XYZ file of C-alpha atoms in Angstrom:
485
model
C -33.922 17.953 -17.498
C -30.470 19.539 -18.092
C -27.983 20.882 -16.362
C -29.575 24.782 -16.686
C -32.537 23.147 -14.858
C -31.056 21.965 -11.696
C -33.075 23.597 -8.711
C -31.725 25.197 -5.992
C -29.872 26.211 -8.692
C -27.510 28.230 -5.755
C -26.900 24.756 -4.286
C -26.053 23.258 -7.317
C -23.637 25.243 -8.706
C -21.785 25.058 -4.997
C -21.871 21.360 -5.696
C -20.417 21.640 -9.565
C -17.247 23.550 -7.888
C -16.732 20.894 -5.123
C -16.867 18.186 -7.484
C -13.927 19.836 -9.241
C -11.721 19.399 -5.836
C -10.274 16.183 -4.621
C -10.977 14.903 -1.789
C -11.111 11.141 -0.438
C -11.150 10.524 3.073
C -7.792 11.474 4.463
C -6.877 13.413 1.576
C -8.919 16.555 2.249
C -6.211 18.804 2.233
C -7.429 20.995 -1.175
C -10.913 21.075 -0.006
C -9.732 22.373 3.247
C -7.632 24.843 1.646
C -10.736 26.093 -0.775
C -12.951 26.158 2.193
C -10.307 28.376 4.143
C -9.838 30.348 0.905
C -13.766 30.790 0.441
C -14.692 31.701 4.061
C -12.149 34.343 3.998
C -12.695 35.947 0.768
C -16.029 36.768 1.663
C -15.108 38.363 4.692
C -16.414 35.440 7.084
C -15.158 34.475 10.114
C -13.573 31.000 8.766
C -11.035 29.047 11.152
C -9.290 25.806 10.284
C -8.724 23.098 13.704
C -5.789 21.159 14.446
C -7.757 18.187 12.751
C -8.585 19.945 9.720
C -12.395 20.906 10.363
C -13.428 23.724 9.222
C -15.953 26.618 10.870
C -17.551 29.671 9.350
C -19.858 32.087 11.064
C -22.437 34.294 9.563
C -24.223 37.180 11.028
C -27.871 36.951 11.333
C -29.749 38.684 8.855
C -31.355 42.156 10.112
C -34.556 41.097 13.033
C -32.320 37.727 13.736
C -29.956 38.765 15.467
C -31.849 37.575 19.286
C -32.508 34.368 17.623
C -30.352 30.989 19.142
C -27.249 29.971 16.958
C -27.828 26.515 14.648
C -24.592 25.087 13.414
C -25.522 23.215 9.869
C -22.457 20.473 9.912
C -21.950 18.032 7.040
C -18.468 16.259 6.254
C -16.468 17.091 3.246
C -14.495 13.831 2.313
C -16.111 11.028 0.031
C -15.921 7.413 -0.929
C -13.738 6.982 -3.594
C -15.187 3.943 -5.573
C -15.174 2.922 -9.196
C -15.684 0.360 -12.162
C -13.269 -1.832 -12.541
C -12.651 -0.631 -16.094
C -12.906 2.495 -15.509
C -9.516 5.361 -15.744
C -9.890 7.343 -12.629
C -7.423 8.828 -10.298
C -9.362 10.141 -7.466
C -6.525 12.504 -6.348
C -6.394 14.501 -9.390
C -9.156 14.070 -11.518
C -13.039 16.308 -11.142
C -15.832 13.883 -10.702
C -17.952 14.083 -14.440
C -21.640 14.352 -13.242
C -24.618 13.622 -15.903
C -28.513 13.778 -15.817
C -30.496 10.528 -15.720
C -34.212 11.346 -16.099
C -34.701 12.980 -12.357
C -31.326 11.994 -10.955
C -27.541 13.132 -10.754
C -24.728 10.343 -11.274
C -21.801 10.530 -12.143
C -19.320 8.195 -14.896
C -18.477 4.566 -13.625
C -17.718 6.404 -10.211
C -19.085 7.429 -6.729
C -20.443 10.903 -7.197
C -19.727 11.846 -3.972
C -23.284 13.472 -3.065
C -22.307 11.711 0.246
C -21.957 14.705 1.848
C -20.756 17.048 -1.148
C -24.384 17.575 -1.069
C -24.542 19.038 2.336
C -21.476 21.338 2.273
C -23.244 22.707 -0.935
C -26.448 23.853 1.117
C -23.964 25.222 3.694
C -22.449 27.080 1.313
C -25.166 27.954 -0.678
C -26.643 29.216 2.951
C -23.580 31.363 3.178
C -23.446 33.229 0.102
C -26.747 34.046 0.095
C -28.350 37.649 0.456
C -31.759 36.784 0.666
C -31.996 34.221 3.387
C -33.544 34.818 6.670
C -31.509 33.517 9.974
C -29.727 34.125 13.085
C -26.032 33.662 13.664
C -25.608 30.287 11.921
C -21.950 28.145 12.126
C -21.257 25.800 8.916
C -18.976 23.095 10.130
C -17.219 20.976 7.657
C -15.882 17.842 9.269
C -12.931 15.797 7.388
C -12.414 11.844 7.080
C -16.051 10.876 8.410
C -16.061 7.860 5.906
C -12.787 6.166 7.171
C -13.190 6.494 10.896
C -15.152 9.752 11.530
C -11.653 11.209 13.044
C -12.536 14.973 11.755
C -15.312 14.569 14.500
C -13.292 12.584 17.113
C -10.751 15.261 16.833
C -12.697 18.321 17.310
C -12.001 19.810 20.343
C -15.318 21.078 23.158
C -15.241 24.769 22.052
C -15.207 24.321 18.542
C -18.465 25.165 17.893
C -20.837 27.577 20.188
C -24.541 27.194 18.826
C -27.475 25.850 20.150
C -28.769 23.659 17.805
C -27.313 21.426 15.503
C -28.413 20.680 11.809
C -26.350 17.909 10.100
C -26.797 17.021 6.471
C -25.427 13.417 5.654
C -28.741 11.948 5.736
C -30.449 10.129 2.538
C -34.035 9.898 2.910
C -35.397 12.988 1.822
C -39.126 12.969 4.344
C -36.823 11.179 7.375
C -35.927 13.230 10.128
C -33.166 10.829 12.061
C -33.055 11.296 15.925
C -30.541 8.693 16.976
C -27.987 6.777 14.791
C -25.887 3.417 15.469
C -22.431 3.326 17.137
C -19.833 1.359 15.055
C -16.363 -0.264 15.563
C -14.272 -2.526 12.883
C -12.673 -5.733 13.353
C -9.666 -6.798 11.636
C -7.990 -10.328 11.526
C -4.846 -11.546 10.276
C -3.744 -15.078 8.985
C 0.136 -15.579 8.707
C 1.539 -18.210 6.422
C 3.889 -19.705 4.057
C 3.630 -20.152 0.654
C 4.047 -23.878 -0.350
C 4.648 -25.128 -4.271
C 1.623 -27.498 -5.368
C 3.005 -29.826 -8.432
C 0.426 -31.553 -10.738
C -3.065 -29.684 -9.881
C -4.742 -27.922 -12.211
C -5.268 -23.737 -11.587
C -8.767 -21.919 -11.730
C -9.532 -18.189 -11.576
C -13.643 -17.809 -10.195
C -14.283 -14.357 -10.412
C -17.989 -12.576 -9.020
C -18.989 -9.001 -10.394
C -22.341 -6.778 -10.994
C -23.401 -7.308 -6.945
C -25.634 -4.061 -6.109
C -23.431 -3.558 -3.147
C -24.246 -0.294 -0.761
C -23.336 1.232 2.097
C -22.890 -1.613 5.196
C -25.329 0.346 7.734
C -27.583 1.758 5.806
C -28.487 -1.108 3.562
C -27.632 -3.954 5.582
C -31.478 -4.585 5.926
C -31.779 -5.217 1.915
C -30.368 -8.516 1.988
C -28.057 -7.203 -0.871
C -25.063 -10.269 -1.858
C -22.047 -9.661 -0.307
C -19.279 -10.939 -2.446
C -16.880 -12.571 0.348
C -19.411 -14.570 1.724
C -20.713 -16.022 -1.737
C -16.734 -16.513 -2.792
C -16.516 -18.114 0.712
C -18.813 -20.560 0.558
C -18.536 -21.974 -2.784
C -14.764 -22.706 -1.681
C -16.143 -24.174 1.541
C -18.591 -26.598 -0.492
C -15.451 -27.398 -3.005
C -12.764 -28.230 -0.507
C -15.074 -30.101 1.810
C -16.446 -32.208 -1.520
C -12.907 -32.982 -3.530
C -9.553 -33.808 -1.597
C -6.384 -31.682 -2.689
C -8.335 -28.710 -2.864
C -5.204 -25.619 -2.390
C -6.166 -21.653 -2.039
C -3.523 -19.653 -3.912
C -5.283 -15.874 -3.918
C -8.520 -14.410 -2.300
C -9.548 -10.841 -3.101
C -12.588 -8.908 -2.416
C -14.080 -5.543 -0.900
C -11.913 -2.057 -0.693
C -13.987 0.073 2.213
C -14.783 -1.108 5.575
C -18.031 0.474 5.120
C -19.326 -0.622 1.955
C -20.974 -4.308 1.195
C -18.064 -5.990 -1.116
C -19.676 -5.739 -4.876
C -17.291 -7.898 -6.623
C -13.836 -10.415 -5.483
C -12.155 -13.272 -7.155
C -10.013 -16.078 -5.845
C -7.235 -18.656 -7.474
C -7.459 -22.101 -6.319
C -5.250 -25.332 -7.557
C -7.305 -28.423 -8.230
C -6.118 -32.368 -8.750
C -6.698 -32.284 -13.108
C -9.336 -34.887 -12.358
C -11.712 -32.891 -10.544
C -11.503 -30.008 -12.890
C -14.488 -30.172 -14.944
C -16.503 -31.216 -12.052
C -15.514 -27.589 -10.415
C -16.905 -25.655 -13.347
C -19.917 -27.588 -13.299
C -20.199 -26.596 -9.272
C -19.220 -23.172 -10.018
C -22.318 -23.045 -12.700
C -24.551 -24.905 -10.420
C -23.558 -22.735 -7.419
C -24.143 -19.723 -9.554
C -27.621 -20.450 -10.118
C -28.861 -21.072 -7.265
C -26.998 -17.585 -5.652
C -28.806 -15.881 -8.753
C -32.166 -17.573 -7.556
C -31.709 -16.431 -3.812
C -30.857 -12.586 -4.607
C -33.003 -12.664 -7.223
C -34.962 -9.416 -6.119
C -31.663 -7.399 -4.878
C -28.948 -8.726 -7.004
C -30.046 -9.329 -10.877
C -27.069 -8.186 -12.614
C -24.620 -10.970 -11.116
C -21.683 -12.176 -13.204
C -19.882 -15.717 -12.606
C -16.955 -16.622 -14.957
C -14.056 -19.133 -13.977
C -11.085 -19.795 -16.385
C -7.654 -21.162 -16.381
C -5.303 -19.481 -14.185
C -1.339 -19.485 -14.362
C -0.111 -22.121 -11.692
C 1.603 -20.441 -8.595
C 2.230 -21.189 -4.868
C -0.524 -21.626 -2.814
C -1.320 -20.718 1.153
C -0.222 -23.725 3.610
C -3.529 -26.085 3.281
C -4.232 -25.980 7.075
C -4.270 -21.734 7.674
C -6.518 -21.704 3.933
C -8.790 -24.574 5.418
C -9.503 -22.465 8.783
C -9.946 -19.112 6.498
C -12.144 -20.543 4.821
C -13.998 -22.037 7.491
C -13.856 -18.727 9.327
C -15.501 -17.338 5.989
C -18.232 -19.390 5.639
C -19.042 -18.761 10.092
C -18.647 -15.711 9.991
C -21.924 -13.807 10.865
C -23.051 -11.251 8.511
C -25.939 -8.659 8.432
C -28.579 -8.367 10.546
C -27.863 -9.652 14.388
C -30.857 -8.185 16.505
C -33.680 -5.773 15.435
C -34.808 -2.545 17.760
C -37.194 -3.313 20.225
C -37.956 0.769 21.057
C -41.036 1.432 19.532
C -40.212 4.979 19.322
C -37.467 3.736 16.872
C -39.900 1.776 14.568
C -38.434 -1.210 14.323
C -35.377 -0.351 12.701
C -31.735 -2.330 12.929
C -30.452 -2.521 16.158
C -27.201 -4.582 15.841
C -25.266 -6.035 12.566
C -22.066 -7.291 10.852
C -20.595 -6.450 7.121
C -17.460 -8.591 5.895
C -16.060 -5.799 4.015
C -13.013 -6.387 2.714
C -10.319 -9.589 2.243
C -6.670 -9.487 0.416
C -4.054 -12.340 0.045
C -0.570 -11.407 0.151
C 2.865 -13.110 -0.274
C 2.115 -14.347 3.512
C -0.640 -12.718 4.701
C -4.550 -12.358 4.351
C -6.134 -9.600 6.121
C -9.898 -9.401 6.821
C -11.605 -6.035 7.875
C -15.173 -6.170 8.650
C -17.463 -3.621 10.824
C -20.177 -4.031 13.594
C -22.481 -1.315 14.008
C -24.921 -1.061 17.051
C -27.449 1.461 18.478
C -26.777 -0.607 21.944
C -23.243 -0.327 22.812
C -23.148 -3.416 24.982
C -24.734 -5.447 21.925
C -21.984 -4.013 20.094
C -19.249 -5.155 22.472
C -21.040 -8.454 22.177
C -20.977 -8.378 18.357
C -16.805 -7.701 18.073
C -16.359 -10.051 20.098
C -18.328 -12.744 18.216
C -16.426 -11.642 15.097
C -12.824 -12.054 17.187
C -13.798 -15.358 19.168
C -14.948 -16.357 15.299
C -11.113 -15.548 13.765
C -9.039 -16.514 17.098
C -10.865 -20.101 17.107
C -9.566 -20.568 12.983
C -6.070 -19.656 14.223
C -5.929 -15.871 13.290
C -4.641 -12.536 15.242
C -7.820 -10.727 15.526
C -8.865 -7.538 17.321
C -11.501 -4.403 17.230
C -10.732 -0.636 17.051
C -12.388 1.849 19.351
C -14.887 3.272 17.362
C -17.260 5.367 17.866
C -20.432 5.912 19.977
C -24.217 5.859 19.482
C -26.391 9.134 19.311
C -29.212 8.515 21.476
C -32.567 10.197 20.392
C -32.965 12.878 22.489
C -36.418 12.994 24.751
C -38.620 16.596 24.116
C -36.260 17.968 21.600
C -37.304 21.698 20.748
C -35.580 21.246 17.098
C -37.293 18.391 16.568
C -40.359 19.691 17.139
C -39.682 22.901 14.638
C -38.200 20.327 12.023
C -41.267 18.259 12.223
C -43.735 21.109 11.968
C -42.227 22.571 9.763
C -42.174 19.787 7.035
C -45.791 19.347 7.936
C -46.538 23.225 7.095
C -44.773 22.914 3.918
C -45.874 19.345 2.308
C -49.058 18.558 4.102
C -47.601 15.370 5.720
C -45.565 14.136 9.033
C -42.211 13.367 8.077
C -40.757 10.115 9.855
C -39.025 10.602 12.571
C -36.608 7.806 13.577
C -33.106 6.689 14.081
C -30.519 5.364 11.397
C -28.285 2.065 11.555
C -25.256 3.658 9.909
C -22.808 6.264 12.125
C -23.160 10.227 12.019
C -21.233 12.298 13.877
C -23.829 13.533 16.254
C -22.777 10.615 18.274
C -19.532 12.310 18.869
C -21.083 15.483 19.136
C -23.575 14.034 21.960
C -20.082 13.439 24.039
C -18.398 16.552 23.705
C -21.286 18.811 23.579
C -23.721 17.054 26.071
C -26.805 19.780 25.527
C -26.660 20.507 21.991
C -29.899 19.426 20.197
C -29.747 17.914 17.288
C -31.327 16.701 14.114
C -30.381 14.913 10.603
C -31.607 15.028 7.139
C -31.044 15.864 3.635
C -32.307 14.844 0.256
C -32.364 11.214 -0.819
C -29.542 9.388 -2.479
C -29.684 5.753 -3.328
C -26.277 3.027 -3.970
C -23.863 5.299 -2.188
C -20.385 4.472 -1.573
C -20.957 2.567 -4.776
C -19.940 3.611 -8.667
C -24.219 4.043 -8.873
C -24.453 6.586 -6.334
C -27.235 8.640 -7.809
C -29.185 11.997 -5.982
C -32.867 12.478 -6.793
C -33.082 15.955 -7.717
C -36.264 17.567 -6.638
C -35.474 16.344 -3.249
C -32.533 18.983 -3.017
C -34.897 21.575 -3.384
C -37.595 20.663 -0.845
C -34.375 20.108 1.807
C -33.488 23.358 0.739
C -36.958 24.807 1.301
C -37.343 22.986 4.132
C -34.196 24.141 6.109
C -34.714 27.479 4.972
C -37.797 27.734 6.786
C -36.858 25.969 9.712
C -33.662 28.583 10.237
C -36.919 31.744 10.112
C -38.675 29.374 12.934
C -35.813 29.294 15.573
C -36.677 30.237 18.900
C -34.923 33.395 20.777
C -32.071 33.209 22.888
């Protein structure tokens, strides 16, 4: 398959051009600009928010025109993650896609499918002259990934339609109903740096975990990198005396699962060999226990140049805090309409050392917002009791499935008319913006899917092709099955 055979080929050529704009979360501004740009030049009613969404209406096509309005919303920022040996500047540089067999990936970085994929259809939708629907609003949300501000932002009024399609789903055959509310927790360890004379320095470094995003693969059992880092210090320092942290590092995004870290610890010279033998040891055994989700681990530990290292008593209680921290799955949904999926869970996402200061950010996502009050403040009573500053942001809300949806009903007939099978209706345990939508726009009905993607917010982010095109064909007859006003 080459690049000449890429079907919708409409969609995909929308997606080539946005892959040639910038655009990590909080950076939007040139995608904002071309979307401004695009609306208008095709004579479109386009309009730009104080936040930065952006809105553009289309006409219904001729015999559409009594038919309700369905906004099609997806967000246009992206995870900006790469190899670590890999020359990138996400501000600047176009993302360089290739074909693998029957998916699109893109060089040693994300690809950014997550949601350049949906603003495609959109505009794909848009700049069509052969597609039937009525009056149809593309919304284009910014920063979704950091914080989902584009959506907290938007102001009642924004949009006017009926129904709403949004496209940042990744199970191509899933129709998602509900999705989990989410907050992050951050925690803060002050210290001084002390001099350690006379112990020997060791670099452990951890690279090659499959990573993924924090919701959406938490049930995977995928390695997380801070808590593997954090517990082979916790085994060291509680088995050999003198044991000093010098530099912890690990994770970028709050949403992702951390895929690689490294830390610097000073050892008495004696103990040395006996660490790299634990550190071997250890490795094996981590290697054993992901051995289905994780095979491409790498372990190495070498001499490091000796430097100050982190008071012992704030490094003991880090560590500590590390290795109680809880991570992944904390409750499972009891709603059998809901099928069993995630209800509640934790990610360690990201921890940096600095001159004297570590910072931890993790994130707690919940379908149950009282389970998720419960969960932050686990994570906070887990940090305060090590001695840390610790606190959780406001967040955002859960979309509660909505009982005898009409869209639902056309999306799920729909797919059955066109592929000869139910598609699976259920919720999601990673955030959408419906759940924000749900507040401000209390009867809008709503609905999520798209095609499938696999390892986003990770370097391996990959889109299965012939998915795009039964979404496509899919939402394209959905749009000629909406009801009259």
């Amino acid at each position: 398959m080459n690049k000449r055979e890429l079907k919708p080929a409409a969609v995909f050529e929308q997606f080539a051009k946005i892959n040639e704009i910038p655009r990590p979360s909080k950076h939007e501004e040139k995608m904002i600009e071309y979307l401004k740009n695009w609306g208008e030049s095709r004579g479109l009613d386009t309009k730009v928010d104080e936040t930065g969404n952006v809105i553009i209406r289309k006409a219904a096509t001729p015999g559409y025109e009594n038919r309700k309005t369905v906004i099609l919303q997806s967000h246009m920022d992206m995870v900006c993650d790469k190899l670590v040996d890999v020359e990138f500047d996400f501000d600047r540089d176009p993302i360089r896609t290739y074909i693998d067999g029957e998916w699109l990936t893109a060089e040693g970085t994300t690809l950014g499918a997550d949601d350049g994929i949906g603003c495609a259809i959109e505009l794909a939708i848009l700049d069509s002259n052969d597609v039937e629907h009525g009056p149809i609003e593309c919304v284009f949300t910014r920063d979704e990934e950091t914080g989902l501000s584009g959506a907290e932002g938007m102001k009642a009024g924004f949009m006017t339609g009926d129904y709403l399609i949004n496209l940042d789903s990744e199970d191509e055959g899933e129709i998602f109903v509900s999705c989990a509310g989410g907050r992050n927790t951050t925690a803060k360890f002050t210290f001084q740096r002390e001099q350690a004379d006379g112990l020997f320095f060791l670099r452990g470094q951890l690279k090659g975990l499959v990573g993924g995003h924090s919701g959406d693969d938490i049930n995977k059992k995928r390695a997380n990198a801070i808590k593997l880092l954090g517990r082979f210090l916790y085994q060291t320092m509680k088995r050999y005396e003198g044991v000093r942290l010098a530099q912890f590092h690990s994770g970028k995004l709050h949403n992702a699962i951390p895929r690689d870290g490294e830390f610097v610890i000073g050892v008495p010279s004696a103990v040395k060999e006996n660490v790299k033998a634990d550190w071997n040891v250890f490795a094996a055994q981590v290697e054993d226990e992901f051995h289905v989700t994780d095979t491409t681990m790498v372990w190495t530990m070498e001499s490091a140049d000796a430097q100050p290292v982190i008071e012992a008593g704030v490094a003991q209680n880090f560590v500590r805090a590390l290795q109680a921290i809880d991570n992944g799955i904390y409750a499972i949904c009891q709603d059998e309409a809901l099928g069993g999926m995630v209800e509640t869970s934790s990610n360690i996402a990201s921890v940096h050392t600095e001159e004297n200061v570590i910072n931890i950010l993790s994130s707690q996502r919940s379908n149950v917002m009282s389970n998720l009050d419960n969960m932050c403040a686990t994570i906070v009573a887990t940090f305060e009791q090590a001695g840390a500053e610790a606190w959780s942001s406001d967040g955002y809300p859960a979309w509660k499935m909505r009982p005898g949806s009409k869209l639902t009903e056309i999306v799920r007939d729909t797919y059955k008319e066109l592929f000869g099978k139910d598609p699976i209706v259920r919720g999601i345990h990673a955030g959408l913006e419906c759940g924000l939508f749900s507040e401000r726009y209390p009867d809008l009905d709503m609905v999520s899917f798209g095609p499938t993607l696999r390892f986003v917010h990770t370097p391996d982010e990959r889109l299965h092709i012939p998915t795009v095109q039964m979404v496509w064909d899919h939402l394209l007859l959905v749009l000629k099955r909406i009801p009259q006003k």
